[in-house]
XYZ file of C-alpha atoms in Angstrom:
726
model
C 8.297 15.024 -11.270
C 4.393 15.671 -11.436
C 2.082 12.579 -10.812
C -0.446 11.878 -14.030
C -3.430 10.212 -13.206
C -3.115 8.082 -16.604
C -0.226 7.532 -18.526
C 0.201 7.585 -22.586
C -2.403 5.965 -24.590
C -4.720 5.113 -21.343
C -4.148 9.492 -21.495
C -5.361 9.540 -24.855
C -7.816 7.135 -24.682
C -10.094 7.847 -21.416
C -9.590 11.719 -21.423
C -9.828 12.970 -24.720
C -13.892 13.763 -26.065
C -14.915 10.337 -26.899
C -14.361 9.318 -30.525
C -16.919 6.180 -30.580
C -20.554 5.154 -29.659
C -19.182 3.634 -26.403
C -15.907 3.971 -24.482
C -15.152 5.425 -21.503
C -13.706 5.581 -18.977
C -12.798 4.549 -22.553
C -11.177 5.673 -23.834
C -14.249 7.543 -29.117
C -17.456 9.883 -29.825
C -19.985 8.076 -28.226
C -16.974 6.049 -26.230
C -18.516 4.938 -22.331
C -17.831 7.725 -20.191
C -18.336 5.175 -17.386
C -14.381 4.994 -17.106
C -13.960 9.043 -16.044
C -13.385 8.095 -12.599
C -10.261 5.874 -13.663
C -10.740 4.312 -10.532
C -8.791 1.838 -8.403
C -10.671 -1.278 -6.674
C -8.964 -2.202 -2.955
C -9.443 -5.654 -1.510
C -10.613 -3.705 1.998
C -11.035 -5.873 5.551
C -12.702 -2.856 6.665
C -16.437 -0.349 6.915
C -16.754 2.298 4.019
C -14.880 5.266 4.458
C -16.177 8.955 5.126
C -16.395 9.806 1.222
C -18.724 6.359 0.467
C -20.999 6.529 3.847
C -22.193 9.824 2.431
C -23.472 8.445 -1.061
C -27.196 8.101 -0.890
C -29.042 4.815 -0.149
C -30.622 3.019 -2.430
C -34.248 4.682 -1.764
C -32.720 7.658 -1.861
C -31.572 7.251 -5.303
C -35.188 5.379 -6.133
C -36.483 8.735 -4.927
C -34.263 11.774 -6.803
C -34.220 9.825 -10.336
C -37.484 8.795 -11.272
C -37.234 6.656 -14.725
C -39.984 5.959 -17.280
C -40.787 2.913 -18.078
C -42.583 1.378 -20.952
C -43.249 -2.657 -21.463
C -44.781 -4.622 -24.118
C -46.477 -6.277 -20.406
C -48.663 -3.021 -20.775
C -50.510 -3.953 -24.086
C -49.249 -7.946 -24.477
C -51.368 -11.039 -22.164
C -48.663 -12.651 -19.987
C -49.366 -16.015 -18.163
C -50.372 -15.516 -14.848
C -47.526 -18.223 -13.675
C -45.669 -15.670 -15.137
C -47.388 -12.564 -12.565
C -46.449 -14.637 -9.894
C -42.997 -15.483 -10.532
C -42.860 -11.582 -11.164
C -44.232 -10.823 -7.297
C -42.181 -13.553 -6.030
C -38.780 -12.087 -7.709
C -39.915 -8.296 -6.334
C -40.954 -9.409 -2.842
C -36.844 -10.653 -2.707
C -35.880 -7.548 -4.440
C -37.034 -5.570 -2.157
C -36.449 -7.395 1.259
C -32.396 -7.291 0.005
C -33.190 -3.603 -1.001
C -33.598 -2.831 2.597
C -30.592 -5.220 3.718
C -28.658 -3.532 1.571
C -29.588 -0.160 2.974
C -29.485 -0.876 6.711
C -26.453 -3.344 6.792
C -22.498 -1.993 6.791
C -20.811 -2.771 3.758
C -17.680 -4.449 3.282
C -15.006 -5.952 1.122
C -14.328 -3.367 -1.576
C -13.111 0.236 -1.756
C -13.528 2.537 -4.759
C -11.005 5.100 -4.660
C -11.382 8.273 -7.029
C -8.848 9.851 -8.711
C -5.582 11.073 -6.996
C -2.569 12.627 -7.578
C 1.180 12.518 -6.037
C 2.987 15.404 -6.140
C 6.167 16.684 -3.865
C 5.361 14.820 -0.028
C 1.579 15.669 -1.113
C -1.149 13.299 -2.084
C -4.091 15.420 -3.738
C -7.408 13.431 -3.592
C -11.054 14.046 -2.954
C -12.542 12.925 0.383
C -16.571 13.653 0.661
C -17.038 16.512 -1.067
C -13.692 18.434 -0.611
C -10.500 18.355 -3.100
C -7.714 17.964 -0.147
C -4.347 16.827 -0.016
C -2.655 14.872 3.331
C 1.437 13.963 3.727
C 0.391 10.219 4.011
C -2.215 8.834 1.638
C -3.272 6.036 4.078
C -4.042 8.759 6.781
C -7.967 9.942 5.889
C -8.484 11.784 9.432
C -5.521 13.838 8.607
C -6.123 16.287 5.765
C -5.715 19.978 4.671
C -9.213 21.138 3.000
C -8.149 22.577 -0.360
C -11.756 23.512 -1.792
C -15.355 22.822 -1.371
C -17.296 21.446 -4.218
C -20.459 22.756 -3.046
C -19.527 25.798 -3.835
C -20.203 24.913 -7.616
C -23.952 24.204 -6.747
C -23.716 20.806 -8.799
C -25.763 17.866 -7.955
C -23.399 15.248 -6.139
C -20.262 16.373 -8.215
C -17.095 14.074 -8.379
C -13.248 15.038 -9.079
C -12.336 13.366 -12.591
C -8.473 14.964 -12.890
C -5.845 16.586 -11.031
C -3.174 17.920 -11.974
C -0.414 20.160 -9.967
C 1.586 22.919 -10.950
C 5.221 22.521 -10.699
C 6.292 24.144 -7.557
C 2.771 23.579 -6.139
C 1.787 26.845 -6.458
C -1.627 26.296 -7.898
C -3.736 23.030 -8.300
C -6.244 22.520 -11.015
C -9.492 19.704 -10.633
C -11.911 19.328 -13.367
C -15.165 18.381 -11.864
C -18.276 16.555 -13.022
C -21.648 15.046 -11.924
C -22.897 11.651 -12.432
C -25.753 12.928 -14.986
C -23.989 15.099 -16.674
C -20.553 14.859 -19.486
C -20.272 18.834 -18.881
C -17.226 19.914 -17.079
C -15.645 22.728 -14.764
C -11.772 22.853 -14.409
C -11.206 24.862 -10.915
C -7.633 26.920 -10.325
C -6.890 26.850 -6.638
C -3.942 28.762 -5.464
C -2.206 27.292 -2.755
C -1.547 28.901 0.545
C -1.777 28.923 4.091
C -5.737 30.193 2.910
C -6.290 28.352 -0.074
C -8.189 30.358 -2.257
C -9.922 29.625 -5.873
C -8.538 31.807 -7.970
C -10.081 30.899 -11.731
C -13.021 28.176 -12.887
C -13.487 27.467 -16.745
C -16.151 25.666 -18.076
C -16.032 22.590 -20.231
C -12.563 21.775 -20.242
C -11.113 18.502 -21.560
C -7.771 17.967 -21.098
C -5.418 20.328 -19.364
C -1.697 20.407 -17.838
C 0.758 22.776 -16.325
C 4.244 24.116 -17.929
C 6.338 26.642 -15.881
C 8.299 29.318 -18.326
C 11.289 31.290 -18.523
C 10.155 33.398 -16.039
C 9.251 31.044 -13.068
C 5.219 31.447 -14.194
C 3.201 28.603 -13.769
C 1.265 28.480 -17.457
C -1.990 25.944 -17.925
C -3.127 25.076 -21.069
C -6.050 23.487 -21.361
C -8.862 22.037 -24.576
C -12.177 23.282 -24.468
C -15.011 21.377 -25.717
C -18.285 22.445 -27.290
C -20.934 19.978 -28.350
C -18.993 17.150 -27.812
C -16.009 18.145 -30.186
C -13.279 19.744 -29.049
C -11.179 21.819 -31.435
C -9.347 25.041 -29.221
C -6.814 24.971 -26.850
C -6.094 27.828 -24.510
C -3.479 28.717 -22.279
C -3.690 30.758 -18.992
C -1.863 32.219 -16.122
C -2.565 33.605 -12.970
C -1.967 35.660 -9.965
C -0.485 39.137 -10.851
C -0.384 38.466 -13.999
C -3.624 36.955 -15.331
C -4.388 36.003 -18.825
C -6.333 33.196 -20.768
C -5.850 33.742 -24.339
C -6.590 30.859 -27.161
C -3.933 29.412 -28.956
C -4.957 26.342 -31.307
C -7.592 26.210 -33.330
C -8.360 22.749 -35.037
C -9.965 23.404 -38.253
C -11.513 20.415 -39.365
C -14.689 19.177 -37.527
C -13.826 15.545 -37.887
C -10.657 15.732 -35.733
C -10.551 16.681 -32.056
C -7.521 17.752 -29.897
C -5.963 16.396 -26.975
C -2.921 17.288 -24.438
C -0.802 15.008 -23.239
C 2.529 16.550 -21.105
C 5.371 13.775 -21.823
C 6.861 11.656 -18.595
C 9.553 13.603 -17.765
C 7.660 16.571 -18.466
C 10.022 17.759 -20.940
C 7.046 18.772 -23.785
C 3.903 19.267 -23.651
C 2.225 17.243 -26.551
C -0.978 18.820 -28.729
C -2.350 15.585 -30.047
C -5.247 16.215 -33.310
C -6.454 12.781 -34.010
C -9.749 11.308 -35.771
C -10.509 7.760 -36.235
C -7.417 6.459 -38.486
C -5.008 9.993 -38.391
C -2.940 12.091 -36.139
C -0.590 14.900 -35.932
C 1.300 15.925 -33.190
C 2.810 19.502 -31.863
C 5.252 19.811 -29.284
C 5.642 23.067 -27.206
C 8.473 23.269 -25.307
C 8.106 22.514 -21.759
C 11.064 25.142 -20.916
C 10.004 27.472 -23.435
C 5.973 27.318 -23.270
C 5.866 30.797 -25.048
C 7.691 30.012 -28.032
C 5.854 28.885 -31.335
C 5.023 24.739 -30.961
C 7.060 22.359 -33.445
C 5.185 20.079 -35.405
C 6.459 16.638 -35.461
C 5.249 15.598 -39.092
C 1.960 16.897 -40.412
C -1.239 14.678 -40.992
C -0.921 11.789 -43.344
C -3.998 9.733 -44.190
C -4.149 6.868 -42.199
C -1.499 7.348 -40.118
C -1.512 7.397 -36.541
C 1.348 8.211 -33.928
C 2.038 8.989 -30.274
C 5.242 10.714 -28.532
C 7.230 10.362 -25.972
C 10.453 12.082 -25.086
C 13.464 10.851 -23.167
C 17.171 11.890 -23.499
C 16.617 14.242 -26.407
C 15.209 11.832 -28.128
C 11.753 11.087 -29.233
C 9.886 7.740 -28.839
C 7.085 7.354 -31.240
C 4.223 4.837 -31.316
C 2.834 4.552 -34.931
C 1.441 2.377 -37.682
C 3.808 3.534 -40.543
C 5.017 1.152 -42.809
C 4.021 -2.759 -42.976
C 2.507 -4.329 -41.887
C 0.641 -1.317 -40.556
C 0.318 -2.385 -36.774
C 1.765 -0.227 -34.074
C 5.827 0.011 -33.845
C 8.022 1.621 -31.815
C 10.178 4.246 -33.604
C 12.577 6.805 -32.232
C 14.418 9.974 -33.550
C 16.811 13.144 -32.087
C 14.355 16.048 -30.606
C 15.717 18.380 -33.064
C 14.658 16.323 -36.652
C 11.087 15.019 -35.356
C 9.942 14.606 -39.409
C 9.268 11.046 -40.804
C 12.246 11.343 -42.624
C 14.293 10.832 -39.744
C 12.063 8.218 -37.417
C 14.288 5.112 -36.950
C 12.808 1.222 -36.246
C 13.594 0.526 -32.517
C 11.158 -1.990 -31.910
C 8.405 -4.663 -33.673
C 5.423 -5.888 -32.376
C 4.143 -9.806 -33.115
C 1.562 -10.165 -35.533
C -2.048 -10.252 -33.660
C -0.836 -7.946 -31.329
C -2.697 -4.748 -29.170
C -0.190 -1.987 -27.779
C -2.362 -1.527 -24.389
C -0.382 1.191 -23.082
C 3.314 2.477 -22.718
C 5.360 3.873 -19.999
C 8.662 5.447 -20.361
C 11.357 5.664 -17.337
C 15.319 6.598 -17.044
C 16.988 3.623 -18.542
C 13.844 1.377 -19.642
C 10.820 1.549 -22.100
C 7.612 -0.769 -20.610
C 5.387 -1.459 -23.181
C 2.027 -3.180 -21.902
C 0.461 -5.174 -24.761
C -2.241 -8.129 -25.590
C -1.116 -11.204 -27.811
C -3.615 -13.930 -28.747
C -6.009 -12.893 -25.984
C -3.337 -12.963 -22.941
C -1.829 -10.387 -21.326
C 2.500 -9.375 -21.632
C 4.515 -6.793 -20.098
C 7.813 -6.194 -22.337
C 10.650 -4.794 -20.567
C 13.260 -2.719 -23.213
C 16.427 -1.782 -21.788
C 17.520 1.832 -23.866
C 20.937 1.801 -22.629
C 21.639 -2.097 -24.494
C 18.388 -2.315 -26.631
C 17.780 -5.713 -24.757
C 13.804 -7.187 -24.460
C 12.282 -8.902 -22.219
C 8.615 -10.643 -22.314
C 6.903 -11.153 -19.174
C 3.507 -13.605 -19.671
C 1.158 -12.617 -16.931
C -1.188 -15.006 -14.742
C -3.700 -16.580 -16.964
C -6.636 -15.126 -15.399
C -6.135 -11.374 -15.967
C -7.678 -9.799 -18.348
C -6.898 -6.180 -18.182
C -4.458 -3.527 -17.156
C -4.739 -0.666 -15.009
C -2.139 1.225 -15.272
C -0.782 3.366 -12.029
C 0.818 6.929 -11.220
C 4.303 6.419 -10.606
C 7.505 8.657 -10.562
C 9.983 6.051 -9.177
C 12.215 5.237 -11.841
C 13.590 2.024 -10.121
C 9.856 0.755 -10.244
C 7.239 0.187 -12.406
C 3.890 -0.522 -10.583
C 0.568 -1.642 -12.461
C -2.635 -3.296 -11.635
C -4.323 -6.809 -13.252
C -7.833 -7.292 -13.194
C -10.706 -9.309 -15.139
C -14.407 -9.289 -14.683
C -14.548 -11.095 -11.047
C -12.016 -10.559 -9.991
C -10.985 -7.052 -8.272
C -7.403 -5.312 -9.078
C -4.406 -6.539 -7.457
C -1.153 -5.043 -7.852
C 2.688 -6.281 -9.146
C 5.216 -3.935 -9.698
C 8.269 -4.718 -12.187
C 11.826 -3.984 -10.317
C 14.335 -2.938 -13.119
C 17.134 -3.552 -10.492
C 16.726 -6.871 -9.974
C 14.603 -7.462 -13.331
C 12.119 -9.435 -11.599
C 7.796 -8.947 -11.232
C 6.551 -8.971 -7.959
C 2.938 -9.133 -6.934
C 1.081 -8.416 -3.932
C 1.181 -11.012 -1.597
C -1.257 -10.959 1.330
C -5.343 -12.057 1.297
C -5.572 -14.608 -2.157
C -8.879 -13.652 -3.237
C -11.476 -16.591 -3.136
C -12.661 -16.563 -6.823
C -9.395 -18.408 -7.554
C -10.398 -21.219 -6.305
C -13.983 -21.125 -6.924
C -13.881 -20.207 -10.947
C -12.249 -20.942 -13.945
C -11.561 -18.620 -16.821
C -11.165 -20.538 -20.343
C -9.904 -18.491 -23.784
C -11.348 -20.376 -26.775
C -11.595 -19.690 -30.322
C -14.665 -19.670 -32.726
C -14.757 -20.196 -36.582
C -16.865 -17.331 -37.976
C -18.342 -18.325 -41.474
C -15.291 -16.858 -43.418
C -12.646 -19.033 -41.891
C -11.703 -16.389 -39.362
C -10.454 -17.372 -35.751
C -12.516 -15.383 -33.102
C -11.393 -15.047 -29.504
C -13.487 -15.690 -26.824
C -12.994 -15.071 -22.526
C -15.437 -17.244 -20.550
C -15.743 -17.500 -16.277
C -17.953 -20.150 -14.771
C -17.165 -21.775 -11.574
C -15.258 -24.782 -11.101
C -18.081 -26.804 -9.183
C -20.669 -25.971 -11.663
C -22.028 -29.504 -13.015
C -23.731 -30.065 -16.541
C -22.881 -26.587 -17.745
C -25.478 -26.747 -20.535
C -28.312 -25.905 -18.110
C -26.403 -23.044 -16.773
C -27.868 -19.317 -17.553
C -25.370 -17.601 -19.766
C -24.299 -14.223 -20.055
C -22.574 -13.031 -23.519
C -21.228 -9.535 -23.655
C -19.771 -8.091 -27.039
C -18.792 -4.727 -28.425
C -16.904 -4.898 -31.484
C -16.036 -0.995 -32.938
C -13.766 1.927 -33.082
C -10.963 -0.861 -32.437
C -11.963 -0.704 -28.844
C -11.326 -3.862 -26.513
C -14.657 -5.403 -25.050
C -14.490 -4.023 -21.005
C -13.148 -6.142 -19.048
C -12.629 -4.601 -15.954
C -14.115 -5.525 -12.351
C -17.341 -5.436 -12.095
C -19.118 -7.015 -8.324
C -22.092 -7.807 -10.170
C -20.184 -10.004 -12.457
C -19.078 -11.256 -9.708
C -22.029 -12.057 -8.179
C -23.610 -13.693 -11.177
C -20.265 -16.380 -11.387
C -20.653 -16.873 -7.883
C -24.567 -17.755 -8.719
C -23.558 -20.315 -11.338
C -23.513 -18.271 -14.547
C -21.401 -18.622 -17.552
C -20.252 -15.181 -18.623
C -18.479 -15.155 -22.173
C -16.767 -11.954 -23.668
C -16.903 -12.687 -27.480
C -13.659 -10.344 -29.117
C -15.354 -10.237 -32.496
C -13.765 -7.649 -35.623
C -13.992 -4.122 -35.201
C -12.768 -4.061 -31.920
C -8.882 -4.115 -30.957
C -8.155 -6.978 -29.418
C -6.039 -8.401 -32.257
C -4.466 -4.844 -33.038
C -5.309 -2.615 -35.967
C -6.442 -4.960 -38.916
C -8.987 -6.906 -36.405
C -10.342 -2.866 -36.297
C -10.249 -2.291 -39.912
C -12.089 -5.430 -40.660
C -15.122 -4.874 -38.874
C -15.701 -1.538 -39.808
C -17.235 0.518 -43.134
C -18.226 -2.236 -45.156
C -16.329 -4.590 -43.387
C -19.573 -4.510 -40.175
C -20.811 -7.469 -40.828
C -17.638 -9.440 -39.951
C -18.553 -8.487 -36.400
C -22.394 -9.898 -36.661
C -21.009 -13.143 -38.365
C -18.440 -13.563 -35.303
C -21.175 -12.768 -32.956
C -23.128 -15.332 -34.027
C -20.361 -18.166 -34.814
C -19.308 -17.672 -30.639
C -22.527 -18.049 -29.687
C -23.259 -21.040 -31.941
C -19.878 -22.527 -30.886
C -20.637 -22.088 -26.936
C -23.797 -24.035 -27.342
C -22.111 -26.629 -29.530
C -19.298 -27.168 -26.750
C -22.130 -27.580 -24.027
C -22.036 -24.200 -22.432
C -25.497 -23.252 -21.885
C -28.634 -22.981 -24.380
C -30.555 -20.523 -26.465
C -33.655 -20.707 -23.880
C -30.930 -19.670 -21.159
C -28.590 -17.175 -23.348
C -28.772 -13.679 -22.644
C -26.597 -10.970 -24.091
C -25.548 -7.458 -23.091
C -23.647 -4.582 -24.499
C -23.704 -0.553 -24.582
C -23.461 1.713 -26.646
C -22.037 1.238 -29.937
C -22.289 -3.038 -29.213
C -26.003 -2.199 -29.599
C -25.202 -2.219 -33.334
C -24.542 -5.877 -33.547
C -26.677 -7.634 -30.797
C -29.613 -5.658 -32.428
C -28.624 -7.165 -35.616
C -28.225 -10.225 -34.214
C -31.925 -10.294 -32.529
C -33.366 -9.370 -36.440
C -31.335 -12.381 -38.321
C -30.983 -15.084 -35.809
C -33.161 -14.501 -32.524
C -33.907 -18.234 -31.563
C -30.278 -17.692 -30.351
C -31.577 -15.746 -27.317
C -34.171 -15.636 -24.425
C -32.728 -12.040 -23.450
C -31.399 -8.856 -23.776
C -30.200 -5.737 -21.825
C -28.582 -2.822 -23.582
C -27.533 0.567 -22.236
C -27.384 3.850 -24.115
C -27.125 1.596 -27.411
C -26.214 3.052 -30.767
C -29.618 1.636 -32.888
C -30.301 3.684 -35.376
C -26.945 3.660 -37.911
C -28.888 5.144 -41.023
C -30.670 8.168 -39.345
C -27.800 9.283 -36.774
C -25.295 9.261 -40.100
C -26.928 11.062 -42.265
C -28.212 13.877 -39.524
C -24.728 16.241 -40.148
C -26.193 18.134 -37.457
C -25.413 15.801 -34.833
C -22.551 17.189 -32.711
C -20.819 13.301 -33.498
C -21.680 12.609 -37.069
C -18.725 14.044 -39.039
C -16.250 12.377 -36.229
C -17.987 8.593 -36.886
C -17.875 8.997 -40.930
C -14.726 6.604 -41.038
C -16.592 4.431 -38.631
C -19.439 3.710 -40.276
C -19.375 5.743 -43.406
C -20.778 8.113 -45.031
C -24.472 7.515 -46.510
C -25.506 10.898 -47.027
C -23.031 11.445 -49.844
C -22.259 7.768 -50.376
C -24.794 5.052 -52.343
C -22.025 2.143 -51.394
C -22.105 2.959 -47.646
C -25.997 4.002 -47.699
C -26.840 0.327 -48.966
C -24.728 -1.787 -46.769
C -25.783 0.224 -43.495
C -29.515 -0.779 -44.315
C -28.428 -4.594 -44.309
C -27.036 -4.544 -40.576
C -29.110 -1.047 -38.795
C -31.146 -2.372 -36.213
C -34.028 0.178 -36.798
C -33.802 -0.631 -40.503
C -34.358 -4.339 -40.216
C -37.241 -5.027 -37.480
C -39.521 -7.122 -39.055
C -42.557 -9.073 -37.482
C -40.984 -12.408 -35.816
C -40.351 -13.287 -32.803
C -37.820 -11.830 -30.620
C -36.125 -12.358 -27.601
C -37.057 -10.256 -24.423
C -35.723 -6.824 -24.486
C -34.310 -4.482 -21.206
C -32.943 -0.711 -23.098
C -31.746 1.593 -20.199
C -31.669 4.802 -21.988
C -30.610 8.642 -20.673
C -32.925 12.045 -21.805
C -30.154 14.539 -22.640
C -27.627 12.061 -23.962
C -25.778 13.706 -26.763
C -23.508 11.188 -27.752
C -26.539 8.768 -28.889
C -29.508 10.991 -28.907
C -32.737 9.291 -27.140
C -34.967 9.603 -30.058
C -33.330 6.728 -31.938
C -33.815 4.688 -29.174
C -37.336 5.362 -28.879
C -37.949 5.172 -32.332
C -36.629 1.347 -32.538
C -38.676 0.555 -29.132
C -41.816 1.741 -31.074
C -41.230 -0.135 -33.872
C -40.081 -3.203 -32.398
C -43.575 -3.205 -30.347
C -45.358 -2.622 -33.288
C -43.667 -5.844 -34.776
C -44.013 -8.046 -31.807
C -47.656 -7.088 -32.150
C -48.208 -7.836 -35.717
C -46.602 -10.926 -35.102
C -48.592 -11.719 -31.651
C -51.733 -11.220 -34.196
C -50.373 -13.548 -37.090
C -49.462 -16.226 -34.226
C -52.993 -16.055 -32.592
C -53.966 -16.988 -28.924
C -51.618 -18.896 -26.405
C -48.162 -16.841 -27.791
C -46.100 -15.763 -25.448
C -44.913 -11.975 -26.336
C -41.331 -10.957 -25.225
C -40.688 -8.321 -22.670
C -39.773 -5.093 -23.866
C -38.525 -2.517 -21.733
C -37.780 0.999 -21.932
C -36.019 2.797 -18.832
C -35.192 6.382 -19.832
C -32.767 7.530 -16.918
C -32.837 11.541 -16.653
C -29.414 12.799 -17.135
C -27.260 13.787 -20.340
C -24.440 11.454 -19.284
C -23.740 8.707 -21.777
C -23.503 5.390 -19.688
C -23.495 5.207 -16.071
C -21.568 1.885 -15.145
C -21.851 2.213 -11.160
C -25.306 3.207 -10.993
C -27.036 0.809 -8.271
C -30.682 1.257 -9.439
C -29.520 0.315 -13.333
C -27.836 -2.789 -11.782
C -29.993 -4.518 -10.019
C -32.876 -3.189 -12.413
C -30.886 -5.152 -14.925
C -30.117 -8.490 -13.082
C -33.916 -8.180 -11.839
C -34.703 -8.406 -15.475
C -32.220 -11.191 -16.747
C -33.654 -13.643 -13.685
C -37.037 -12.886 -14.295
C -36.877 -13.784 -17.897
C -34.835 -16.627 -17.539
C -37.031 -17.828 -14.956
C -34.556 -18.024 -12.633
C -34.590 -17.883 -8.408
C -32.964 -14.177 -7.577
C -33.077 -15.009 -3.726
C -29.594 -15.433 -3.551
C -27.698 -13.773 -6.042
C -29.429 -9.985 -3.917
C -28.408 -11.371 -1.161
C -24.770 -11.214 -2.580
C -24.986 -7.955 -3.838
C -24.853 -6.651 -0.263
C -20.545 -7.464 -0.115
C -20.039 -5.292 -2.968
C -22.296 -2.631 -3.837
C -21.406 0.860 -2.136
C -24.196 3.645 -1.254
C-alpha cells in the first residue's frame, strides 16, 4: 500500500491552497504556508546530517536576503540610555551569531517529506530526491533526481507520491521564497530519468487502471485558486487532459486517496460547504460518482473500508462533526447512518482508518484525546493523553496492527506514541527524557469574556520562577478560519521559557479549538467576540499574577494580525511590544478589492463589504487600518514579504505609514520628553507568505522583544545555538 505524507483532515488542511490568511504548513487562503514541510523533529545526540550542513550560514543568509527596515526611530527622538542598550544588545547578538556560524550544532534534526513504499524509503538528501532500503542508513541511497536541474533557488521537496507498482515517483518541488511549485515525474529504472514536469501543482495522487497503467491525477493552481483537475499517463501512451473544472470561484479543489487506495476523492470545498466525488481506483477512466451535492453549511469528508464509506460531517444537530457511514454503492445523504458522535466543545483534529479500527484524534476542553473505535463490535476506547501535549503530528503508516503518532508542544519536541490494537494499549517512546518536563510547567486556565463565555488559555513557564509578575510575557493569538492556534514545537519558544519568559496561548473565538461553533461565534458579524476574548485573556493573566503590561508582548501572524491590530487601537495600555508576520491589517480595503486572488474565497469569513452595508459597517468597527488614531501605541515589529499574494504588501505599508503619522501627531501633542514607540517594517524579498524557519527573522524578532522590554539578551542568543540549524 502506498504511504501518504499526510492523513485525512491533515491532508485537506495543509496541502490545499490555503483558505485563510494564516495557516500552513496549515492548514485556508491566507493560511500559513509554514507547515508546507510537514516536518518531523527528532531528538538527536549527533552532529548535523549532510543535508542540513549544506544549508547556508546565517551570514550568507544575511548577504543573499536583503531587507528594508523602516523605523519610527528614524524621525522620533530616542533617549541616550536606549541607544546604549541597543549597542550592547547588538554586540551580544553579533558575538553569538559568530558562534552560531562556527560551532557544530547538536540536539535536533529536521526531517523533510519522506514516503515509504514497498521496501524503499523516498526522501530528500541534500539537493537530490533519493531512495534507500534502510531509512537509518544515510550513506547508502540511490539518487533519483537532482533538484538543481530545475534551476531554482534552494529548492526543497514538499510532497512525494509513488506509483502503485513503483514504476514512477512524483514529487512536488518548492522554494522558501515562493509559493509556486513544480511537480516532477521520475521513471524508476536502472538509470532514473525525469519523464515529465508540471507547473503549479497543488495536490496529486496515483492510481492504476484496468490495463495496469499508472495514472497521475493532479490539481492545477492559478493565482492561488485551485479549480482544475487533470489526469496524465506516461511512457508509450502519454496523455495529459483536463478532467474537471470548478466554476464557482469561492471553492477550491483538492485530491485525496483513501487509506486503502480504493477510491480517489475529489474534494470541492469552501469555508463552510463541501462536495465530494469518487473516482474508482480500479477503473479511473470511468465517470466519477457524486456522493452528495453541495448543501450550504454542510461539510463532509470521506474514508473507505470494506465497501462502506465513513463520512465525517456536521450535518444535523448539533452542527458539530459526527461520524456516519453508508454503503459505497448508496452514497447519498439520505442513506447516511449515524455511527459516532463527539462530546460538545470537541475539535476533530484528524481521523485514521485501519482494517478493523477507526482512530479519531480529538481536542476536548483544551486537552488531547485519542478515541479508538472497534469496527467489528462498535466498541469505543477513549485515551486521555499527557497534559503537556498540545498538538498531534500524524505519522505515515500502513501497518494494520499499529497506529503511530507524535505529540508535541511549543517548547517540547515531538515524542512518538504507538497504539497497538492487539494489546489495546498505548505505548510511548522510551529513552531520552527531555529535561523541559522537569524544568517547566504547563497550565490550562480560562478567562471570562465580557459576554460570560469561558476562553481557554495554555500557559508555559519555568517551574523555579519566582515572582511571575516581574517576568516577561509573550501572548500568542490567531482566532480565524476555524483553525487552531499553532502550538507545534518551535526552538525559539523553548529558549524564551528557559530564559524566564511566560508564554500564553489564547484560544479565542474564531479559531477551532472548541469545534465548529467556536469558529462560527468569531466570524462575520461576530468577529468582535475574538477581540473581547483576547482582551479578557490578557487582563486575566495580569490579574492572576502573570507579568504586567510593561513586560507584556503580543505576537501573531497572518489573520491573527486582525485581532492584534484591533487591540492596539482599543487597549494599547495592555502591551509594551508587538511582533507580527505577514499580518492582515487592512480588512476593509482588501475585502472590497475583488481583483485580489483570494477575496471571493474569504467572503464567508469576513463578509462582503462591497454589497452588504451591514458587513461594511461592522468591519469598520474593528479593522486595524481604519481605526488608527493619535494615541500611545506599543512598539511594533512587522515582517512582510515583498511578493506575498495572500496578504498584499500594499496594505501593510499603508498601515505602517498611517500608524507612524498617528504616533507623530500624538508625540507633538504630548510635548517634549515623550518616549515614542518604535515601529519597524522589515520587508523581505520573495513571494512566500510565512517562512517559519527563517533564522534571520527569528533572531530579529527576539532581539526586538528584548530591546523593547529592556532585557539582557546575552543568554538567550547563547541558547539559540543549541537549536537553530544553518
